[in-house]
Amino acid sequence: MLLAPLARVSREVAETSARSRKVSLLAGLFRTAGPEDVPVVIPYLAGRLPQGRIGVGWNALKDPPPAADRATLTVHRVDETFTVLAAVAGPGAQSERRRLVRELLGAATEDEQRFLVGLISGEVRQGALDAVAVEALAETAGASAAGVRRAVMLAGSLRPVAERLLADGPRVLEEFLLTVGRPVLPMLAQSAGSVAEALGRLGASAVEEKLDGIRVQVHRDGSTVRIFTRTLDDITDRLPEVTAVALGLDGDRFVLDGEVIALDAEGRPLPFQEIAGRVGSRIDVPTAAAAVPLSPVFFDLLAADGEDLLDLSFEERHEALARLVPEPMRVRRIVAAGPAGDAAAIAAEEFLRETLLRGHEGVVVKALDTPYSAGRRGAGWLKVKPVHTLDLVVLAAEWGHGRRTGRLSNLHLGARREDGSFVMLGKTFKGLTDAMLEWQTERLGELAVHDDGFTVTVRPELVVEIAYDGLQRSSRYPAGVTLRFARVVRYREDKRASEADTVGTVLAAHGRDPGRRS
């Protein structure tokens, strides 16, 4: 399969907001792709490289050679080049990567060059996957979208389902079954602005603590335990305490869904950063486990006694969970069965308040009648957590690439010191619409004091409102902290830089503990 139609469809999907049009475009592409193309086409559409990181930076991409006159590149030649790039190492590696990239781009048309640069730099974000691609595959193969969606959940990814579906037709969907020991894609939560809003949308629901830990899926088959992350990475060897817990339960063929957290001496959760560091420890796991012991907290049961429970209601699954897992290892919850405004809803609001005081990040409201469904489809789970916002000052911005070429994109964000200077707390390009990108490029251009071709340093005058999820420690920034999941809300031209939030305000809002939420 040639790369050209893939590049064209990627661009056209990015340019349309109509879901039906996106589905139609992808279905047309899948009809021209063979099963052997799927392992490359699927990740490319999602903006991912099957090889992961290939060691190519922006400097190797910013001056591409002249484009080819006609399309000859195939997706397999591109994939082979990326495989070679990923393997380059040792002295002269940077020069060799640059040579390979120029050779690849030189064989690409202008449209293909734009796509490849975006793919390598991580700028392909056209929203093609996963939900839209599922519908497109179903349309292409004459299968039901629900059947494809379930198969993808059970297979753990879209790619193996697409390969089988395009090769053998809809009947293969029945072969994708829940198997203890093989991870399934997790059910996720959408957001709601308040508990009242969530209850109004879902009706009778459980309101559970939202833990700021690492999502885990725990499989036990007899004496064998496997532990997977939400991205389906196997981390069994890193979590011996979780394995011990699973082996101690009164059951031998089950799949549990939950999180691992760590608690301090007062029973409050440790910062996410410490938990992530502990889970990421691969060397001397016993020492790491002794220093930061982890506690599993479970909130769902996907299989019991080898039986698939996915299609049961959440209420039924929780009843089964309660029979298997002792209460101290189950997430704290209350059930709110009445409409917003009644005693149950008021109790749910109080539960949220108490949860925040306990140091957790919010609650998840879960409809009692919902089955387990991968992803956020159906919105049967709604998370509610306070949104922190800060008024910060733009200190600099980086020139964008891919679809943001020619526009200032990644913002350097600063908080005010008491002496009137500024200290950087992080960067973000999240939340920026095309209109905002155009406006800020012009406005920051007026404030520019230096441009090195990559970063434009500006006079610290423009105030921007930033939403974020919390702080984490960071040695990269002078204040010793950085913002977690920062995104732009709006520009505050009504505010002067002298009115921006101070570093002291930021730290005080989190009890001067960078990992603790206010």
XYZ file of N, CA, C and O in Angstrom, residues 41 80 87 104 120 123 138 176 195 206 215 243 261 264 284 319 362 366 388 414 420 423 427 475 494 513:
104
model
N -0.685 0.777 9.296
C -1.702 1.812 9.051
C -2.393 2.245 10.339
O -2.572 3.445 10.588
N 10.078 0.072 7.523
C 11.424 -0.503 7.553
C 12.470 0.560 7.893
O 13.421 0.299 8.644
N 17.260 1.391 15.552
C 18.398 0.547 15.905
C 19.734 1.283 15.849
O 20.754 0.757 16.306
N 14.612 9.408 3.455
C 13.189 9.083 3.477
C 12.349 10.264 3.003
O 11.462 10.100 2.141
N 6.693 11.705 12.986
C 7.931 11.568 13.745
C 7.944 12.502 14.950
O 8.410 12.145 16.035
N 3.061 15.160 16.081
C 2.053 16.181 15.814
C 0.853 15.658 15.035
O 0.002 16.449 14.633
N -15.940 -1.569 11.216
C -17.216 -2.278 11.181
C -17.918 -2.050 9.854
O -18.455 -2.988 9.244
N -12.860 -13.736 19.881
C -12.201 -12.885 20.878
C -12.972 -13.004 22.196
O -14.093 -12.519 22.329
N -21.006 16.686 41.366
C -21.680 15.440 41.703
C -23.144 15.506 41.273
O -23.706 14.533 40.752
N -23.221 4.543 42.159
C -22.264 4.470 43.257
C -21.335 5.668 43.130
O -20.966 6.061 42.022
N -3.315 2.679 37.859
C -4.364 1.713 37.523
C -3.734 0.348 37.271
O -2.725 0.234 36.548
N 0.964 -9.209 44.185
C 0.900 -10.648 43.906
C 0.508 -11.415 45.165
O -0.334 -12.325 45.124
N -1.866 2.362 45.509
C -1.508 3.641 46.103
C -0.502 3.379 47.218
O -0.267 2.237 47.608
N 1.117 7.503 53.741
C 2.110 7.925 54.730
C 1.715 7.421 56.106
O 0.734 6.664 56.262
N 16.411 -3.961 42.014
C 16.322 -4.104 43.471
C 14.910 -3.802 43.959
O 14.683 -2.914 44.785
N -21.275 -6.703 43.687
C -21.686 -7.743 44.637
C -20.718 -8.919 44.586
O -20.342 -9.482 45.630
N -10.760 13.307 44.101
C -12.150 13.532 43.751
C -12.944 12.257 43.861
O -12.592 11.363 44.647
N -20.587 6.191 39.254
C -20.744 5.063 38.338
C -22.191 4.580 38.350
O -22.722 4.203 39.406
N -7.994 23.136 39.535
C -7.143 24.230 39.996
C -6.851 25.143 38.814
O -6.598 24.679 37.697
N 5.202 31.185 33.696
C 5.924 31.656 34.869
C 5.014 32.198 35.952
O 3.987 32.816 35.671
N 9.107 40.687 42.011
C 8.631 41.134 40.702
C 9.201 40.354 39.541
O 8.743 40.524 38.404
N 9.417 33.022 37.738
C 10.057 31.720 37.759
C 9.193 30.742 36.968
O 7.966 30.704 37.127
N 5.530 24.024 30.889
C 5.145 24.371 29.527
C 3.807 23.705 29.200
O 3.447 22.699 29.797
N 13.279 18.760 39.320
C 14.570 19.446 39.413
C 14.852 20.294 38.179
O 15.819 21.050 38.153
N -7.201 41.459 30.706
C -7.680 42.407 31.706
C -6.772 42.456 32.926
O -6.983 43.272 33.826
N 3.310 21.029 49.851
C 3.709 19.674 49.452
C 3.424 19.543 47.973
O 2.272 19.499 47.559
